CSV table of C-alpha atoms in Angstrom, one decimal:
chain,number,residue,atom,x,y,z
A,2,MET,CA,-82.2,-16.0,-106.3
A,3,PRO,CA,-84.8,-19.3,-104.8
A,4,ILE,CA,-88.3,-19.0,-105.5
A,5,GLN,CA,-90.8,-17.6,-103.1
A,6,ALA,CA,-94.3,-17.3,-102.1
A,7,LYS,CA,-96.4,-14.4,-103.3
A,8,ILE,CA,-100.1,-13.3,-102.9
A,9,GLY,CA,-102.1,-11.6,-105.1
A,10,PRO,CA,-105.5,-10.7,-105.3
A,11,SER,CA,-107.7,-10.1,-107.8
A,12,ILE,CA,-109.4,-6.8,-107.4
A,13,LEU,CA,-111.5,-8.0,-110.1
A,14,ASN,CA,-114.2,-8.6,-106.9
A,15,ALA,CA,-113.1,-5.7,-105.2
A,16,ASP,CA,-115.9,-1.8,-104.9
A,17,LEU,CA,-114.3,-0.1,-108.6
A,18,ALA,CA,-115.9,2.7,-107.5
A,19,ASN,CA,-113.2,3.2,-103.6
A,20,LEU,CA,-110.3,0.9,-106.5
A,21,ALA,CA,-107.4,3.0,-104.6
A,22,ALA,CA,-108.8,2.6,-100.9
A,23,GLU,CA,-109.5,-0.8,-101.3
A,24,SER,CA,-106.0,-2.1,-103.3
A,25,GLN,CA,-104.7,0.3,-100.1
A,26,LYS,CA,-106.3,-2.5,-98.2
A,27,LEU,CA,-105.1,-5.8,-99.4
A,28,LEU,CA,-101.7,-4.6,-99.6
A,29,ASP,CA,-101.8,-3.3,-96.0
A,30,ASN,CA,-103.3,-6.5,-95.2
A,31,GLY,CA,-100.4,-8.1,-96.7
A,32,ALA,CA,-100.7,-8.5,-100.3
A,33,ASP,CA,-97.6,-8.8,-102.2
A,34,TYR,CA,-98.8,-7.6,-105.7
A,35,LEU,CA,-102.4,-6.9,-107.3
A,36,HIS,CA,-103.5,-8.2,-109.6
A,37,LEU,CA,-105.5,-6.3,-112.7
A,38,ASP,CA,-107.4,-8.2,-114.7
A,39,VAL,CA,-108.5,-6.5,-118.0
A,40,MET,CA,-110.5,-8.0,-120.6
A,41,ASP,CA,-111.7,-6.6,-123.6
A,42,GLY,CA,-114.5,-8.3,-124.7
A,43,ALA,CA,-113.2,-10.2,-127.2
A,44,PHE,CA,-111.1,-12.7,-126.5
A,45,VAL,CA,-112.8,-12.8,-123.9
A,46,PRO,CA,-116.9,-12.0,-123.1
A,47,ASN,CA,-117.0,-10.2,-120.8
A,48,LEU,CA,-114.9,-5.8,-120.0
A,49,THR,CA,-113.5,-4.8,-117.2
A,50,PHE,CA,-111.2,-1.9,-117.2
A,51,GLY,CA,-108.0,-0.5,-119.4
A,52,HIS,CA,-104.6,1.8,-119.2
A,53,PRO,CA,-106.1,5.1,-117.6
A,54,MET,CA,-107.6,3.3,-115.0
A,55,VAL,CA,-104.7,1.5,-114.2
A,56,LYS,CA,-103.3,4.8,-114.7
A,57,CYS,CA,-104.8,6.4,-111.3
A,58,LEU,CA,-104.8,3.1,-109.4
A,59,ARG,CA,-100.7,4.1,-109.7
A,60,ASN,CA,-101.4,7.3,-109.2
A,61,HIS,CA,-102.1,7.3,-105.7
A,62,ILE,CA,-100.0,3.8,-105.1
A,63,LYS,CA,-96.5,4.1,-105.8
A,64,GLU,CA,-95.0,1.6,-104.6
A,65,ALA,CA,-97.0,-1.7,-105.3
A,66,PHE,CA,-96.1,-3.6,-108.0
A,67,PHE,CA,-99.0,-4.8,-110.8
A,68,GLU,CA,-100.0,-7.3,-112.5
A,69,THR,CA,-101.9,-7.0,-115.9
A,70,HIS,CA,-103.3,-10.2,-117.0
A,71,MET,CA,-104.3,-9.2,-120.1
A,72,MET,CA,-107.4,-11.4,-121.6
A,73,VAL,CA,-107.3,-9.4,-125.0
A,74,GLN,CA,-107.5,-10.5,-128.3
A,75,ASN,CA,-103.9,-7.9,-129.4
A,76,PRO,CA,-101.8,-8.2,-126.2
A,77,GLU,CA,-99.2,-6.2,-128.7
A,78,GLN,CA,-101.7,-3.2,-128.7
A,79,TRP,CA,-101.6,-2.1,-124.9
A,80,ILE,CA,-98.1,-2.7,-124.2
A,81,ALA,CA,-96.7,1.2,-124.1
A,82,PRO,CA,-99.5,2.5,-122.8
A,83,MET,CA,-99.3,0.1,-119.9
A,84,ALA,CA,-96.0,0.5,-119.5
A,85,ASP,CA,-96.9,3.9,-119.1
A,86,ALA,CA,-99.4,3.4,-116.9
A,87,GLY,CA,-97.2,1.8,-114.2
A,88,VAL,CA,-97.5,-1.8,-115.0
A,89,ASN,CA,-94.4,-4.6,-113.3
A,90,LEU,CA,-95.5,-7.3,-114.6
A,91,TYR,CA,-97.6,-7.9,-118.4
A,92,THR,CA,-99.1,-11.0,-118.4
A,93,PHE,CA,-100.3,-11.8,-121.9
A,94,HIS,CA,-102.8,-15.3,-122.9
A,95,VAL,CA,-100.5,-16.9,-126.1
A,96,GLU,CA,-103.5,-18.1,-128.0
A,97,PRO,CA,-104.1,-15.1,-130.7
A,98,VAL,CA,-100.7,-14.0,-130.9
A,99,LYS,CA,-99.2,-15.5,-134.3
A,100,ASP,CA,-95.8,-13.9,-132.9
A,101,VAL,CA,-94.9,-14.4,-129.0
A,102,CYS,CA,-91.5,-14.1,-128.9
A,103,ASN,CA,-92.3,-10.4,-131.3
A,104,VAL,CA,-94.6,-9.6,-128.4
A,105,THR,CA,-92.2,-10.8,-125.5
A,106,ARG,CA,-89.8,-9.0,-126.9
A,107,LYS,CA,-91.8,-5.5,-126.9
A,108,ILE,CA,-93.1,-5.6,-123.2
A,109,GLN,CA,-89.1,-6.0,-122.6
A,110,GLU,CA,-88.1,-3.4,-124.6
A,111,ALA,CA,-91.0,-1.1,-123.0
A,112,GLY,CA,-89.4,-2.1,-119.2
A,113,MET,CA,-91.8,-4.4,-118.1
A,114,LYS,CA,-91.1,-8.1,-117.2
A,115,VAL,CA,-92.9,-10.8,-118.9
A,116,GLY,CA,-95.7,-13.1,-118.1
A,117,LEU,CA,-97.6,-16.0,-120.0
A,118,ALA,CA,-101.0,-17.5,-119.8
A,119,ILE,CA,-102.9,-20.0,-120.9
A,120,LYS,CA,-106.4,-21.1,-121.1
A,121,PRO,CA,-107.5,-24.0,-119.1
A,122,GLY,CA,-107.6,-25.9,-123.1
A,123,THR,CA,-104.2,-25.3,-123.9
A,124,GLU,CA,-101.6,-27.8,-123.0
A,125,VAL,CA,-98.4,-26.7,-121.2
A,126,LYS,CA,-95.5,-28.1,-123.8
A,127,GLU,CA,-97.6,-25.4,-126.3
A,128,ILE,CA,-95.4,-22.5,-124.6
A,129,GLU,CA,-92.5,-24.3,-123.2
A,130,LYS,CA,-90.1,-22.8,-126.5
A,131,TYR,CA,-91.0,-19.2,-124.8
A,132,ILE,CA,-90.4,-19.9,-121.0
A,133,ASP,CA,-86.6,-18.9,-120.9
A,134,VAL,CA,-87.8,-15.6,-122.5
A,135,ALA,CA,-90.5,-15.3,-119.7
A,136,ASP,CA,-90.7,-14.7,-116.2
A,137,LEU,CA,-93.5,-16.0,-114.6
A,138,VAL,CA,-96.2,-18.6,-116.2
A,139,LEU,CA,-100.0,-18.3,-115.2
A,140,VAL,CA,-101.7,-21.9,-116.2
A,141,MET,CA,-105.7,-20.6,-115.8
A,142,THR,CA,-107.5,-22.6,-113.5
A,143,VAL,CA,-110.9,-21.4,-115.1
A,144,GLU,CA,-111.8,-20.3,-117.9
A,145,PRO,CA,-110.4,-17.1,-118.4
A,146,GLY,CA,-113.6,-13.5,-118.2
A,147,PHE,CA,-115.2,-14.1,-115.4
A,148,GLY,CA,-114.7,-14.1,-111.4
A,149,GLY,CA,-116.5,-16.3,-109.3
A,150,GLN,CA,-115.7,-19.9,-111.2
A,151,SER,CA,-115.4,-22.7,-109.3
A,152,PHE,CA,-111.8,-24.3,-109.4
A,153,MET,CA,-110.0,-26.8,-111.9
A,154,ALA,CA,-107.5,-28.8,-109.7
A,155,ASP,CA,-107.1,-31.1,-113.6
A,156,MET,CA,-104.8,-27.6,-114.2
A,157,MET,CA,-102.8,-29.7,-111.5
A,158,PRO,CA,-100.4,-31.8,-114.2
A,159,LYS,CA,-99.7,-28.7,-116.1
A,160,VAL,CA,-98.3,-26.9,-112.9
A,161,GLU,CA,-96.5,-29.9,-111.7
A,162,TRP,CA,-94.5,-30.4,-115.5
A,163,LEU,CA,-93.4,-26.9,-115.5
A,164,ARG,CA,-92.1,-27.2,-112.3
A,165,ASN,CA,-90.0,-30.6,-112.9
A,166,ASN,CA,-89.2,-28.5,-115.5
A,167,TYR,CA,-88.4,-25.5,-114.4
A,168,PRO,CA,-87.3,-25.4,-110.6
A,169,ASN,CA,-86.6,-21.2,-110.8
A,170,LEU,CA,-90.1,-20.4,-112.7
A,171,ASP,CA,-92.7,-18.2,-111.0
A,172,ILE,CA,-96.1,-20.4,-111.7
A,173,GLU,CA,-99.1,-18.5,-110.7
A,174,VAL,CA,-102.5,-20.3,-110.6
A,175,ASP,CA,-105.4,-18.1,-110.8
A,176,GLY,CA,-108.9,-19.0,-110.8
A,177,GLY,CA,-111.3,-20.9,-108.3
A,178,VAL,CA,-107.5,-20.0,-105.7
A,179,GLY,CA,-108.3,-20.1,-101.7
A,180,PRO,CA,-107.7,-22.2,-98.6
A,181,LYS,CA,-109.7,-24.5,-99.3
A,182,THR,CA,-107.8,-24.9,-102.8
A,183,ILE,CA,-104.3,-23.8,-102.3
A,184,ASP,CA,-102.6,-27.0,-100.7
A,185,CYS,CA,-102.9,-28.5,-104.4
A,186,CYS,CA,-101.8,-26.0,-106.1
A,187,ALA,CA,-99.0,-25.4,-103.8
A,188,LYS,CA,-98.4,-29.2,-103.9
A,189,ALA,CA,-97.3,-28.9,-107.3
A,190,GLY,CA,-95.3,-26.6,-107.3
A,191,ALA,CA,-97.2,-22.9,-108.0
A,192,ASN,CA,-95.6,-20.2,-106.1
A,193,TRP,CA,-97.4,-16.8,-107.3
A,194,ILE,CA,-100.7,-17.1,-106.1
A,195,VAL,CA,-104.1,-15.3,-108.0
A,196,SER,CA,-106.7,-14.8,-105.2
A,197,GLY,CA,-110.3,-13.5,-106.0
A,198,THR,CA,-113.2,-14.0,-104.0
A,199,ALA,CA,-111.3,-15.7,-101.0
A,200,VAL,CA,-109.8,-13.0,-99.7
A,201,VAL,CA,-111.2,-9.2,-101.6
A,202,GLY,CA,-114.4,-10.3,-99.6
A,203,SER,CA,-112.8,-12.5,-96.5
A,204,ALA,CA,-113.7,-10.5,-93.2
A,205,ASP,CA,-109.9,-11.5,-92.2
A,206,GLN,CA,-107.8,-9.9,-95.1
A,207,ARG,CA,-104.7,-10.8,-93.5
A,208,GLN,CA,-105.2,-14.0,-91.6
A,209,VAL,CA,-106.4,-15.4,-95.5
A,210,ILE,CA,-103.0,-14.0,-97.5
A,211,SER,CA,-101.3,-14.8,-94.2
A,212,GLU,CA,-102.5,-18.7,-94.7
A,213,LEU,CA,-102.3,-18.8,-98.5
A,214,ARG,CA,-98.2,-17.6,-98.1
A,215,ASN,CA,-97.8,-20.7,-95.5
A,216,VAL,CA,-99.4,-23.1,-97.4
A,217,VAL,CA,-97.2,-22.3,-100.5
A,218,LYS,CA,-94.1,-21.9,-98.0
A,219,SER,CA,-94.5,-24.9,-96.5
A,220,TYR,CA,-94.1,-26.1,-99.7
A,221,LEU,CA,-91.6,-24.7,-101.3
A,222,LYS,CA,-87.9,-26.3,-101.3
């Protein structure tokens, strides 16, 4: 199956007190999936939310595709709770993990898809040996931990290398991505687009989501 353009708003920028309604609005406006940023205050200096909130969100939103971006020191610890919460894609950072293959196996055994994430300072070659067991690779285009940062265009060679070597891989970018930066992401080969502020804070979410998707589609072969 050819790779597809997918737009996943990051709900970190949404009104967390009204998360179910805000998330449903994003889906109604054309979002393909929801990107849920989980931070533990250790791997990154910020703290967000965990599996209880994800489970509550799933109780309100039955059908949508949930990706959890696990910015945590010990991703293995949260596999079972997130699977129970109804997560579809469990994306974790490889940097703090000693046995990546063990974590990917446990994610698969729990019934979730596997995403591998790398920070800006991590070379893409460091995950090359694990790509065969991954459903998606996330290239961070900001330092993980906070929303609203400026996009790092110098991460695009990582995306290009992945696309050239793995033409059928789902490649995700996250951080500072919006209408002004989507073209270079799509041109480099990203097909899963996480966008926070640009989508969630827009007066016309549907228009922005559609614009992002159309740019990605224009570069897909």
